[in-house]
Short mmCIF file of C-alpha atoms in Angstrom, two decimals:
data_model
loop_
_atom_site.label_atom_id
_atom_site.label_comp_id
_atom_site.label_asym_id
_atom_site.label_seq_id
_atom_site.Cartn_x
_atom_site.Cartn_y
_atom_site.Cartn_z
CA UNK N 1301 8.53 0.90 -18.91
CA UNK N 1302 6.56 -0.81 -16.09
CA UNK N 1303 3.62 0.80 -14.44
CA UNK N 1304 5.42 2.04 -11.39
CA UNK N 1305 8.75 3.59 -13.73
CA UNK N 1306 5.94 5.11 -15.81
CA UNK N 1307 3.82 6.31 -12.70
CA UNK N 1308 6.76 7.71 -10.80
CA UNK N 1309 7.23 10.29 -13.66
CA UNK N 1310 4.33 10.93 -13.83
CA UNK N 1311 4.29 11.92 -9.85
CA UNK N 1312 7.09 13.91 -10.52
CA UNK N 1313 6.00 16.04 -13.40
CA UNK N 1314 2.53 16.39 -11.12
CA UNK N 1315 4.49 17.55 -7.17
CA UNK N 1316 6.10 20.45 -9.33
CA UNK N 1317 2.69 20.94 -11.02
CA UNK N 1318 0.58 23.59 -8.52
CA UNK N 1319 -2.83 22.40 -9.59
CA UNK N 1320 -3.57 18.80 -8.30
CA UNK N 1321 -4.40 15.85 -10.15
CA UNK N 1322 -7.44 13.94 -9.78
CA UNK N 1323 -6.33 10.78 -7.96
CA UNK N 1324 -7.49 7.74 -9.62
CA UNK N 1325 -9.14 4.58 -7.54
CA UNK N 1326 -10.65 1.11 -8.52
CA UNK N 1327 -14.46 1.58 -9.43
CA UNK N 1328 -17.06 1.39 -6.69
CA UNK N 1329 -18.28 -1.49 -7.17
CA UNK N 1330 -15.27 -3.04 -5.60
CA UNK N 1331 -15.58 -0.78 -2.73
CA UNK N 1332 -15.09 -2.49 1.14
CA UNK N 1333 -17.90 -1.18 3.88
CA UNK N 1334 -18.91 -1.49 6.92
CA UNK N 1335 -17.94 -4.57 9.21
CA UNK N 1336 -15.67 -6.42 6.61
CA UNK N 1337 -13.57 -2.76 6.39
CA UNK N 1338 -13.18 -2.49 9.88
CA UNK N 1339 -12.16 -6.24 10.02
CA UNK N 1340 -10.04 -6.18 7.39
CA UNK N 1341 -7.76 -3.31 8.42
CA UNK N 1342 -7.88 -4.08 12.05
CA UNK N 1343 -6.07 -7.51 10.73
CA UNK N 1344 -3.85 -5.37 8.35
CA UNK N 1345 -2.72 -3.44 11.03
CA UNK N 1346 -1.95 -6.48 13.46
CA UNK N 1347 -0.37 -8.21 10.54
CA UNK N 1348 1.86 -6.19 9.58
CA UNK N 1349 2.83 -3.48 11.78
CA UNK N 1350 3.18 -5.08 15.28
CA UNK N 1351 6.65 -4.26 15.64
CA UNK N 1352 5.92 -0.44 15.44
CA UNK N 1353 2.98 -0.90 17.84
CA UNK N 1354 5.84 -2.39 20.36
CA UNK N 1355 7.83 -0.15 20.35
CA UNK N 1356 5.89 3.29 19.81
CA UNK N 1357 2.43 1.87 21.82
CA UNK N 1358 0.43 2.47 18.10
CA UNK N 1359 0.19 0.82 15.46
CA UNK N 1360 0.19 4.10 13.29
CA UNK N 1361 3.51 6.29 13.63
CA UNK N 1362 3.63 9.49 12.82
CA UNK N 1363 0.24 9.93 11.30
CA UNK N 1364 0.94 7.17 8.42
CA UNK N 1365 0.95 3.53 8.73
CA UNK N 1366 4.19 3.41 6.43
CA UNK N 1367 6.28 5.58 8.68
CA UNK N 1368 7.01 2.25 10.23
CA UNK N 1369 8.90 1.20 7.30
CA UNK N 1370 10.91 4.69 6.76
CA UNK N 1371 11.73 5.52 10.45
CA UNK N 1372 12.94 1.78 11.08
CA UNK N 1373 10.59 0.35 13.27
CA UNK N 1374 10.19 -2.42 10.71
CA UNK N 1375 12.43 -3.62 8.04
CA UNK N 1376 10.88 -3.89 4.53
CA UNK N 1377 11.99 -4.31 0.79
CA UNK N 1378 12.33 -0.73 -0.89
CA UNK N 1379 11.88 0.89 -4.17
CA UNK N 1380 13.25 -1.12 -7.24
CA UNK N 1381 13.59 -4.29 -4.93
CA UNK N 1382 9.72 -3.91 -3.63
CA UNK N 1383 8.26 -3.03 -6.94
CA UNK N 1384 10.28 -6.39 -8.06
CA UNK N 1385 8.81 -8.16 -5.18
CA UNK N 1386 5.79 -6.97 -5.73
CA UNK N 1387 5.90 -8.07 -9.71
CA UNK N 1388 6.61 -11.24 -8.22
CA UNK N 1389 3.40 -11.89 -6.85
CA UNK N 1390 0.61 -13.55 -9.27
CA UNK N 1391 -2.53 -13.71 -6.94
CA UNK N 1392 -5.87 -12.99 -9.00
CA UNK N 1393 -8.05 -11.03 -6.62
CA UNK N 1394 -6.06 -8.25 -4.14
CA UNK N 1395 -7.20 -5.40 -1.38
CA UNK N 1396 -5.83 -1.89 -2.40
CA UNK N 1397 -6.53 0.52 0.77
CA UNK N 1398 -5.98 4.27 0.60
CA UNK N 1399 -5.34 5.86 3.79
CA UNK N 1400 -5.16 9.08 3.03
CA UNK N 1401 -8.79 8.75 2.05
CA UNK N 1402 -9.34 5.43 4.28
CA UNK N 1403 -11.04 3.72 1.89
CA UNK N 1404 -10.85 -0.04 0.85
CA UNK N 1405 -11.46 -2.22 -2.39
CA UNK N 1406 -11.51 -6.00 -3.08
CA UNK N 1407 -10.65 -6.07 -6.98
CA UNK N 1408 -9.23 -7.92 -9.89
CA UNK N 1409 -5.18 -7.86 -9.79
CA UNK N 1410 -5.75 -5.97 -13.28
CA UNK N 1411 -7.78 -3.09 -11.42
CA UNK N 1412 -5.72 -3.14 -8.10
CA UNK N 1413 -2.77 -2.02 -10.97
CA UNK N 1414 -4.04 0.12 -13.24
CA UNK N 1415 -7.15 1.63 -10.95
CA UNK N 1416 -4.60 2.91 -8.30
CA UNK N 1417 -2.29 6.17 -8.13
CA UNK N 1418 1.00 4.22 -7.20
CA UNK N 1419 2.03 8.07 -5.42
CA UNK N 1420 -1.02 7.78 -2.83
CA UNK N 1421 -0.60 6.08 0.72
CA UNK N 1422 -1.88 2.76 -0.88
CA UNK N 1423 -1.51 -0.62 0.64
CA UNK N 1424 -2.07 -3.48 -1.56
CA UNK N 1425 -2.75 -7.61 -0.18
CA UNK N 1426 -3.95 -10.73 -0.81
CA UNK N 1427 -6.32 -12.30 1.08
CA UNK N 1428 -4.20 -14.33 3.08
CA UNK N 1429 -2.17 -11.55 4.29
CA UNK N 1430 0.94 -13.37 3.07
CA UNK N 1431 2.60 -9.97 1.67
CA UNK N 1432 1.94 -5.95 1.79
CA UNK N 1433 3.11 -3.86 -1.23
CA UNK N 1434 2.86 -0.09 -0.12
CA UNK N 1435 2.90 3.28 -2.27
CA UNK N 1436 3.56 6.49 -0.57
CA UNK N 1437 2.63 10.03 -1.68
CA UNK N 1438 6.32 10.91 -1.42
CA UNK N 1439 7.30 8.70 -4.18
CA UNK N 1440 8.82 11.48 -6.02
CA UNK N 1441 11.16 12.32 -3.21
CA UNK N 1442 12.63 8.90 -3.50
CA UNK N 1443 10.34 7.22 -0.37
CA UNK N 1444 8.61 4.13 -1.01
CA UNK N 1445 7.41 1.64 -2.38
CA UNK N 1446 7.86 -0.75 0.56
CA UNK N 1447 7.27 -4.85 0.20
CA UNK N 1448 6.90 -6.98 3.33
CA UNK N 1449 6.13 -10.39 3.96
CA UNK N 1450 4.04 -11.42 6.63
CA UNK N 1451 6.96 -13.23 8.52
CA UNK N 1452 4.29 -16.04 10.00
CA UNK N 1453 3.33 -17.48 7.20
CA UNK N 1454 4.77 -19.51 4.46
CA UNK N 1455 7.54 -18.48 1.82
CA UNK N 1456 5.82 -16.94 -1.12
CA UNK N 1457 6.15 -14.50 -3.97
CA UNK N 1458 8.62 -11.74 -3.55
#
């Protein structure tokens, strides 16, 4: 079972359970501050989700950065095809940012997988912004996970 089969099961045994679970993140010593968090989101955002800023005036619809993907503003691999996508991909070192919790890491590939809830609002990268793999807390209702490619650079994983 792969981590996101496994994880998705998990989510679902957890939305019917009323006591939340303690979300898990990469360690802290991975942890993004200051001027290279603002940076690197403010690139994220331009990367990625210019189509929804178009048409909406804002980068962020709907409160979540992913609502791009689900009301249409942008198209996107989903589920099974994004998780494959996403498999595809072998780069070493990746950025996982929450944003329920807007928080960002720069870890191992190994901790970007195993440190991170795949049913939070995560975004995971490279550092050349080539692709964006995203989890959404309503996994268990079916929504998400979402792959894009950044469409102005070169053919890659996925």
């Amino acid at each position: 079972m792969s981590w996101f089969s496994w994880d998705l099961a998990l989510a679902t045994r957890i939305h019917r359970d009323p006591m939340p679970q303690t979300r898990d993140y990469p360690p802290d010593e991975f942890l993004v501050e200051g001027r290279a968090f603002r940076e690197t989101l403010k690139k994220l955002t331009r990367t990625f989700f210019a189509d929804v800023q178009q048409q909406t005036g804002s980068y962020c619809y709907r409160g979540f950065l992913w609502h791009a993907f689900s009301y249409g503003y942008q198209s996107a691999l989903e589920r099974t095809n994004a998780l494959s996508a996403f498999e595809n991909c072998d780069e070493d070192e990746l950025y996982v940012h929450d944003e329920q919790i807007d928080m960002l890491w720069f870890c191992p590939r190994s901790i970007a997988i195993s440190g991170t809830n795949p049913c939070n609002d995560t975004y995971i990268f490279p550092t050349t912004y080539d692709w964006l793999f995203i989890t959404t807390h309503e996994c268990a209702h079916g929504i998400g996970p979402y792959f894009v490619r950044n469409s102005s650079r070169r053919p890659g994983c996925g």
